[in-house]
C-alpha cells in the first residue's frame, strides 16, 4: 500500500528548545493516519500534525478498545537516524490487537510508516546523546455506536515527540498487597490503554506513602513479583540476574528481551523464574541483594533505591555498585549511538525514504 504524503507548509521546529524538552508534551510536524473500514485498512497517509474530530459515541470512548506502542528513533555518532528492533514493535502491536479484538495492522505498512514519518521529521530528533524521537503508534475503535461489541471501524495513527536525555532518578518501589496490575487470563500482556488507567490509583496511593511506583505482585497470592510501574524488573542476587518469566501477566518488554541476550552473551548467568517478594526480602537481609532495576524503552534502565513491603523498608546498595544495570544501559545506548558494534542487526537505519520536495 502506498502512503500518500502531504507536508505541512510551515514547521514548528524553530520554536522548540532542544535543551529543555519536557517528556511527551512537544509534538513534531507530521503524523501518520490510516483507517480500517469494510474489513480493510484504507488510504494510509502522512499529514500535518493535527487534532481529530470525534463523534461522542465513538466506541473507544466507552468500551476502551485502545492499544499503543512506545519506541524511539535516535541519531548515531555520525548523525544518522536509527531505530532499535522496530520489527518487534510492529509484531507486538498486533499481539495487543488480537487480545482486544482489534484487526491486525500490516507489519510491512507499520514499518514503512515509521520509516517515512521519521525521515520527514528527522530534524526533530534531538542531536544530544541519549535524546530521541519518541514514537507512539496507537489504534482506537471508531464506530459510532452505543452497545458492547467489537467496533467494525478503527483508526491507526502514529505521532512523535522529541525527548531529552532521559535522566531517571533511582526509583522507590512499593510492593502493593492490595491492588494488582494483571491477572492470569486478563490483559496484562497487551499494551492496552485500560491497564494504565487501572494502575493510576495504586500508583497515586504509593506516592502518598513516599514511593515513586508500584512493584506489582501476582493477583492470586500477592507473592510473585511481576513488574514495576511500566517497566519489566530484574534483580541481581549473589551474582545471578533474576527476572520473572513471561507467563501471561507480564508485558513482553523488548528492552527485557535485549537485556537478557546482552547479559548472556557477556557471560552473565540470567535466570527467568518466578521470584517472590519474600525471597527478595531474605536476600536483602542476608546481604546478597546487589541490584534491582526496571528495564523499558523510555529510560532503558531505572535503578531501584528502595523497596517497601508491608512494614519493611529495603534500602538497596548505592548507585556506584550497580554493575549489571549500568552494563545494560551502556550496551543499549552504545548500540544506538554506534559506539558498540551491532553484531545482532538490532539497529536499523531510518534511511532516505522520501525525496525532498522540489
Ligand atoms: C511498555 C512496557 C514495558 C517495557 O517494554 P519495552 O518494550 O521494553 O519498552 C514493560 N511493562 C509495561 C507494563 C509496559 O507497558
Coordinates of C-alpha atoms and ligand atoms in Angstrom, one line a residue:
X1 CA 0.0 0.0 0.0
X2 CA 1.3 3.4 -1.0
X3 CA 1.5 6.1 1.7
X4 CA 0.4 9.5 0.4
X5 CA 2.2 12.4 1.9
X6 CA 1.1 16.0 2.4
X7 CA 3.6 18.1 4.1
X8 CA 3.0 20.9 6.5
X9 CA 3.6 24.3 4.9
X10 CA 5.4 25.7 7.9
X11 CA 7.5 23.9 10.6
X12 CA 7.2 24.5 14.3
X13 CA 10.7 23.2 14.8
X14 CA 12.3 26.6 15.3
X15 CA 10.0 27.2 18.4
X16 CA 11.5 24.1 20.2
X17 CA 14.3 24.4 22.8
X18 CA 16.1 21.0 22.4
X19 CA 18.0 21.7 25.7
X20 CA 14.8 21.9 27.6
X21 CA 12.4 19.2 26.5
X22 CA 9.5 18.2 28.8
X23 CA 8.8 14.5 28.2
X24 CA 5.8 13.9 25.9
X25 CA 4.4 17.4 25.5
X26 CA 6.0 18.5 22.3
X27 CA 4.8 17.0 19.0
X28 CA 6.6 17.0 15.7
X29 CA 5.2 18.5 12.4
X30 CA 3.7 15.3 10.9
X31 CA 1.6 12.3 11.8
X32 CA 0.6 9.0 10.1
X33 CA -3.1 8.1 9.9
X34 CA -4.8 5.0 8.4
X35 CA -8.5 4.0 8.8
X36 CA -10.0 0.5 8.9
X37 CA -13.3 0.3 7.0
X38 CA -15.2 -2.5 5.2
X39 CA -12.8 -5.1 6.6
X40 CA -9.6 -3.5 5.3
X41 CA -7.0 -0.7 6.1
X42 CA -7.6 2.1 3.7
X43 CA -5.8 5.2 2.5
X44 CA -2.6 5.4 4.6
X45 CA -1.3 9.0 4.7
X46 CA 1.2 11.2 6.4
X47 CA -0.3 14.6 7.1
X48 CA 0.5 17.7 9.1
X49 CA 0.1 17.0 12.9
X50 CA -3.5 18.0 13.8
X51 CA -6.5 17.3 16.0
X52 CA -9.0 14.6 15.3
X53 CA -12.7 15.4 15.5
X54 CA -14.7 12.5 17.1
X55 CA -18.3 11.5 17.4
X56 CA -19.3 11.4 21.1
X57 CA -20.4 7.8 20.6
X58 CA -17.0 6.7 19.2
X59 CA -16.7 3.3 20.7
X60 CA -13.1 3.8 22.1
X61 CA -14.5 6.4 24.5
X62 CA -17.0 4.0 26.0
X63 CA -15.6 0.5 25.9
X64 CA -11.9 1.1 25.8
X65 CA -10.7 -0.5 22.6
X66 CA -7.3 1.3 22.5
X67 CA -3.8 -0.1 22.3
X68 CA -0.4 1.5 21.7
X69 CA 3.3 1.0 21.3
X70 CA 6.3 3.1 22.5
X71 CA 9.6 3.2 20.6
X72 CA 12.4 5.5 19.9
X73 CA 14.5 6.8 16.9
X74 CA 17.8 8.3 17.8
X75 CA 20.9 9.6 16.0
X76 CA 24.1 7.7 16.0
X77 CA 27.5 9.3 16.3
X78 CA 27.5 10.0 12.6
X79 CA 24.2 11.8 12.9
X80 CA 22.2 9.1 11.1
X81 CA 18.7 8.4 12.5
X82 CA 18.3 4.8 13.7
X83 CA 15.5 2.6 15.1
X84 CA 16.1 -0.2 17.6
X85 CA 14.4 -3.5 16.8
X86 CA 11.4 -1.9 15.1
X87 CA 10.0 -5.2 13.8
X88 CA 9.4 -6.3 17.3
X89 CA 7.1 -3.3 17.9
X90 CA 5.3 -4.0 14.6
X91 CA 4.6 -7.5 15.8
X92 CA 3.7 -6.6 19.4
X93 CA 1.0 -4.1 18.5
X94 CA -0.7 -7.0 16.6
X95 CA -0.4 -9.3 19.7
X96 CA -2.1 -6.5 21.7
X97 CA -4.7 -6.0 18.9
X98 CA -5.8 -9.7 19.0
X99 CA -6.4 -9.6 22.7
X100 CA -8.6 -6.6 22.5
X101 CA -10.5 -7.9 19.4
X102 CA -9.0 -5.4 17.0
X103 CA -7.7 -6.0 13.5
X104 CA -4.0 -6.7 12.7
X105 CA -2.2 -3.7 11.2
X106 CA 0.1 -5.0 8.4
X107 CA 3.6 -5.1 9.8
X108 CA 5.2 -4.0 6.5
X109 CA 3.0 -1.0 6.4
X110 CA 3.8 -0.2 10.1
X111 CA 7.5 -0.3 9.2
X112 CA 7.0 1.8 6.0
X113 CA 5.0 4.3 8.0
X114 CA 7.6 4.8 10.8
X115 CA 10.5 5.0 8.3
X116 CA 8.8 7.7 6.2
X117 CA 7.4 9.6 9.1
X118 CA 10.7 9.8 11.0
X119 CA 12.6 10.5 7.7
X120 CA 10.3 13.6 7.1
X121 CA 10.6 14.8 10.7
X122 CA 14.2 13.8 11.3
X123 CA 15.1 17.4 12.1
X124 CA 13.0 16.7 15.3
X125 CA 15.4 14.1 16.6
X126 CA 17.5 15.9 19.2
X127 CA 21.2 15.5 18.5
X128 CA 22.4 15.1 22.1
X129 CA 23.4 11.6 23.0
X130 CA 20.6 9.8 24.9
X131 CA 18.0 12.1 23.4
X132 CA 15.5 10.6 21.0
X133 CA 12.3 11.0 19.0
X134 CA 9.7 9.0 20.9
X135 CA 7.3 7.3 18.6
X136 CA 3.7 6.5 19.7
X137 CA 1.7 4.1 17.3
X138 CA -1.9 3.9 18.5
X139 CA -5.1 2.1 17.4
X140 CA -8.6 3.1 18.5
X141 CA -12.1 1.9 17.8
X142 CA -14.2 4.5 15.9
X143 CA -17.7 3.0 15.3
X144 CA -20.4 5.5 16.3
X145 CA -22.4 3.1 18.4
X146 CA -23.6 2.5 21.9
X147 CA -23.5 -1.2 22.5
X148 CA -20.8 -3.6 23.8
X149 CA -19.3 -5.3 20.8
X150 CA -16.1 -5.0 18.8
X151 CA -16.1 -2.0 16.6
X152 CA -16.1 -2.6 12.9
X153 CA -14.0 0.6 12.1
X154 CA -10.7 1.6 13.6
X155 CA -8.1 4.4 13.3
X156 CA -4.4 3.6 13.4
X157 CA -2.1 6.6 13.9
X158 CA 1.5 7.4 14.7
X159 CA 2.8 10.7 16.1
X160 CA 6.2 11.5 17.5
X161 CA 7.7 13.6 20.4
X162 CA 11.3 14.8 20.8
X163 CA 12.5 13.8 24.2
X164 CA 15.7 14.8 26.1
X165 CA 18.4 12.6 27.5
X166 CA 16.2 10.6 29.9
X167 CA 17.8 11.0 33.3
X168 CA 15.9 8.7 35.5
X169 CA 16.4 9.2 39.2
X170 CA 16.5 5.9 41.1
X171 CA 13.0 4.8 41.9
X172 CA 11.4 3.8 45.2
X173 CA 9.0 0.9 44.8
X174 CA 6.1 0.0 46.9
X175 CA 5.2 -3.8 46.8
X176 CA 1.5 -3.5 46.9
X177 CA -0.6 -6.2 48.6
X178 CA -4.0 -4.6 47.9
X179 CA -4.1 -3.7 44.2
X180 CA -3.0 -5.7 41.1
X181 CA -1.9 -4.8 37.6
X182 CA -2.8 -8.1 35.8
X183 CA -4.3 -11.5 36.5
X184 CA -3.9 -14.7 34.5
X185 CA -6.4 -14.6 31.7
X186 CA -6.5 -10.8 31.8
X187 CA -5.0 -8.1 29.6
X188 CA -1.6 -7.7 31.3
X189 CA 0.4 -8.9 28.2
X190 CA -1.2 -6.3 25.9
X191 CA -0.1 -2.7 25.7
X192 CA -3.8 -1.9 26.3
X193 CA -4.9 1.5 27.5
X194 CA -7.2 0.1 30.2
X195 CA -4.2 -1.4 32.0
X196 CA -2.7 2.0 32.5
X197 CA -6.0 3.6 33.7
X198 CA -6.4 0.9 36.3
X199 CA -2.8 1.4 37.6
X200 CA -3.3 5.2 38.3
X201 CA -4.9 4.8 41.7
X202 CA -2.4 2.3 43.2
X203 CA 0.4 4.5 41.9
X204 CA -1.1 7.6 43.5
X205 CA -1.6 5.7 46.8
X206 CA 2.1 4.6 46.6
X207 CA 3.2 8.2 46.0
X208 CA 1.2 9.3 49.1
X209 CA 3.3 6.8 51.1
X210 CA 6.5 8.4 49.7
X211 CA 7.2 5.9 46.9
X212 CA 7.5 6.6 43.1
X213 CA 6.0 3.5 41.6
X214 CA 4.3 0.2 42.4
X215 CA 6.2 -3.1 42.5
X216 CA 3.3 -5.3 41.2
X217 CA 2.8 -8.7 42.8
X218 CA 0.7 -11.5 41.3
X219 CA -3.1 -11.3 41.5
X220 CA -3.7 -14.5 43.4
X221 CA -1.3 -14.6 46.3
X222 CA 0.4 -11.2 46.3
X223 CA 3.6 -13.2 46.4
X224 CA 5.3 -13.4 43.0
X225 CA 6.9 -10.3 41.6
X226 CA 5.6 -9.1 38.2
X227 CA 6.8 -5.7 37.0
X228 CA 7.4 -2.2 38.3
X229 CA 5.4 0.8 37.1
X230 CA 5.6 0.4 33.3
X231 CA 8.9 -1.5 33.2
X232 CA 10.0 -5.1 33.5
X233 CA 12.1 -5.8 36.6
X234 CA 15.4 -7.5 37.2
X235 CA 17.2 -8.4 40.4
X236 CA 20.9 -9.3 41.0
X237 CA 21.2 -11.7 43.9
X238 CA 24.6 -13.2 44.7
X239 CA 25.9 -12.6 41.2
X240 CA 22.9 -14.1 39.3
X241 CA 20.4 -12.0 37.4
X242 CA 16.8 -12.9 38.0
X243 CA 13.7 -11.8 36.1
X244 CA 10.1 -13.1 36.2
X245 CA 9.2 -15.4 33.2
X246 CA 6.6 -14.3 30.7
X247 CA 3.6 -16.5 31.6
X248 CA 0.6 -14.3 30.6
X249 CA 0.5 -11.4 33.1
X250 CA 3.7 -9.6 32.2
X251 CA 4.3 -7.2 29.3
X252 CA 6.8 -8.7 26.8
X253 CA 9.3 -5.9 27.0
X254 CA 11.7 -5.5 24.1
X255 CA 14.3 -4.0 26.5
X256 CA 13.9 -7.0 28.8
X257 CA 14.5 -9.3 25.8
X258 CA 17.5 -7.3 24.6
X259 CA 18.9 -7.1 28.2
X260 CA 18.7 -10.9 28.7
X261 CA 20.6 -11.5 25.4
X262 CA 23.2 -8.9 26.1
X263 CA 23.9 -10.2 29.5
X264 CA 24.0 -13.9 28.4
X265 CA 26.4 -13.0 25.6
X266 CA 28.6 -11.3 28.1
X267 CA 28.7 -14.3 30.3
X268 CA 26.3 -13.4 33.0
X269 CA 24.0 -16.0 34.5
X270 CA 20.4 -14.9 33.8
X271 CA 17.6 -16.9 35.2
X272 CA 14.0 -16.4 34.2
X273 CA 12.0 -17.7 37.1
X274 CA 9.2 -16.8 39.4
X275 CA 10.6 -14.8 42.2
X276 CA 8.8 -14.0 45.4
X277 CA 8.9 -10.7 47.3
X278 CA 9.8 -12.8 50.4
X279 CA 12.9 -14.2 48.6
X280 CA 13.9 -10.6 47.8
X281 CA 13.5 -9.6 51.5
X282 CA 15.6 -12.6 52.5
X283 CA 18.3 -11.8 50.0
X284 CA 18.3 -8.2 51.4
X285 CA 18.5 -9.4 55.0
X286 CA 21.4 -11.9 54.3
X287 CA 23.3 -9.3 52.3
X288 CA 23.1 -11.0 48.8
X289 CA 20.7 -8.5 47.2
X290 CA 23.1 -6.5 45.0
X291 CA 20.8 -4.7 42.5
X292 CA 17.2 -4.2 41.4
X293 CA 16.3 -2.2 38.3
X294 CA 13.4 -1.7 35.9
X295 CA 14.0 -2.0 32.1
X296 CA 12.0 -0.3 29.4
X297 CA 12.3 1.8 26.2
X298 CA 11.9 5.2 27.9
X299 CA 14.7 5.1 30.4
X300 CA 16.4 1.8 29.3
X301 CA 17.4 1.2 33.0
X302 CA 15.9 2.7 36.1
X303 CA 17.7 1.7 39.3
X304 CA 15.7 0.9 42.3
X305 CA 16.8 2.6 45.5
X306 CA 14.2 1.4 48.0
X307 CA 11.6 -1.3 48.1
X308 CA 8.8 -1.1 50.7
X309 CA 6.8 -4.2 51.6
X310 CA 4.4 -4.3 54.5
X311 CA 6.4 -2.9 57.4
X312 CA 9.8 -3.5 55.8
X313 CA 11.9 -0.9 54.0
X314 CA 14.7 -2.3 51.9
X315 CA 17.5 0.2 51.2
X316 CA 19.4 -1.1 48.3
X317 CA 23.2 -0.7 47.7
X318 CA 24.4 2.7 46.5
X319 CA 24.3 3.5 42.8
X320 CA 28.1 3.2 42.4
X321 CA 27.7 -0.6 42.9
X322 CA 25.2 -1.2 40.2
X323 CA 27.4 -3.0 37.7
X324 CA 24.8 -5.1 35.9
X325 CA 22.2 -2.3 35.4
X326 CA 24.9 0.1 34.2
X327 CA 26.3 -2.5 31.8
X328 CA 22.9 -2.9 30.2
X329 CA 22.4 0.8 29.9
X330 CA 25.8 1.4 28.4
X331 CA 25.3 -1.6 26.0
X332 CA 21.9 -0.5 24.6
X333 CA 22.8 3.2 24.5
X334 CA 26.1 2.2 22.8
X335 CA 24.3 0.1 20.2
X336 CA 22.0 3.1 19.5
X337 CA 24.9 5.6 19.2
X338 CA 27.1 3.2 17.2
X339 CA 29.8 3.1 19.8
X340 CA 29.1 -0.6 20.5
X341 CA 29.3 -2.9 17.4
X342 CA 25.8 -4.2 16.4
X343 CA 26.5 -7.9 15.8
X344 CA 22.8 -8.8 16.1
X345 CA 21.4 -6.4 13.5
X346 CA 19.2 -4.7 16.1
X347 CA 19.9 -1.2 14.9
X348 CA 18.1 -0.2 11.7
X349 CA 18.8 3.0 9.8
X350 CA 15.7 5.1 9.1
X351 CA 17.3 5.6 5.6
X352 CA 16.3 8.1 2.9
X353 CA 12.7 7.3 2.4
X354 CA 11.2 10.4 1.0
X355 CA 12.6 12.8 -1.6
X356 CA 12.9 16.4 -0.6
X357 CA 10.1 18.4 -2.2
X358 CA 11.3 20.4 -5.2
Ligands
LIG1 C1 6.0 -0.9 27.5 C2 6.0 -1.6 28.8 C3 7.2 -2.3 29.3 C4 8.5 -2.2 28.6 O1 8.5 -2.6 27.3 P1 9.7 -2.1 26.3 O2 9.3 -2.8 25.0 O3 10.9 -2.6 26.8 O4 9.6 -0.6 26.2 C5 7.1 -3.0 30.4 N1 5.9 -3.1 31.1 C6 4.8 -2.4 30.7 C7 3.6 -2.6 31.6 C8 4.8 -1.7 29.6 O5 3.7 -1.1 29.2

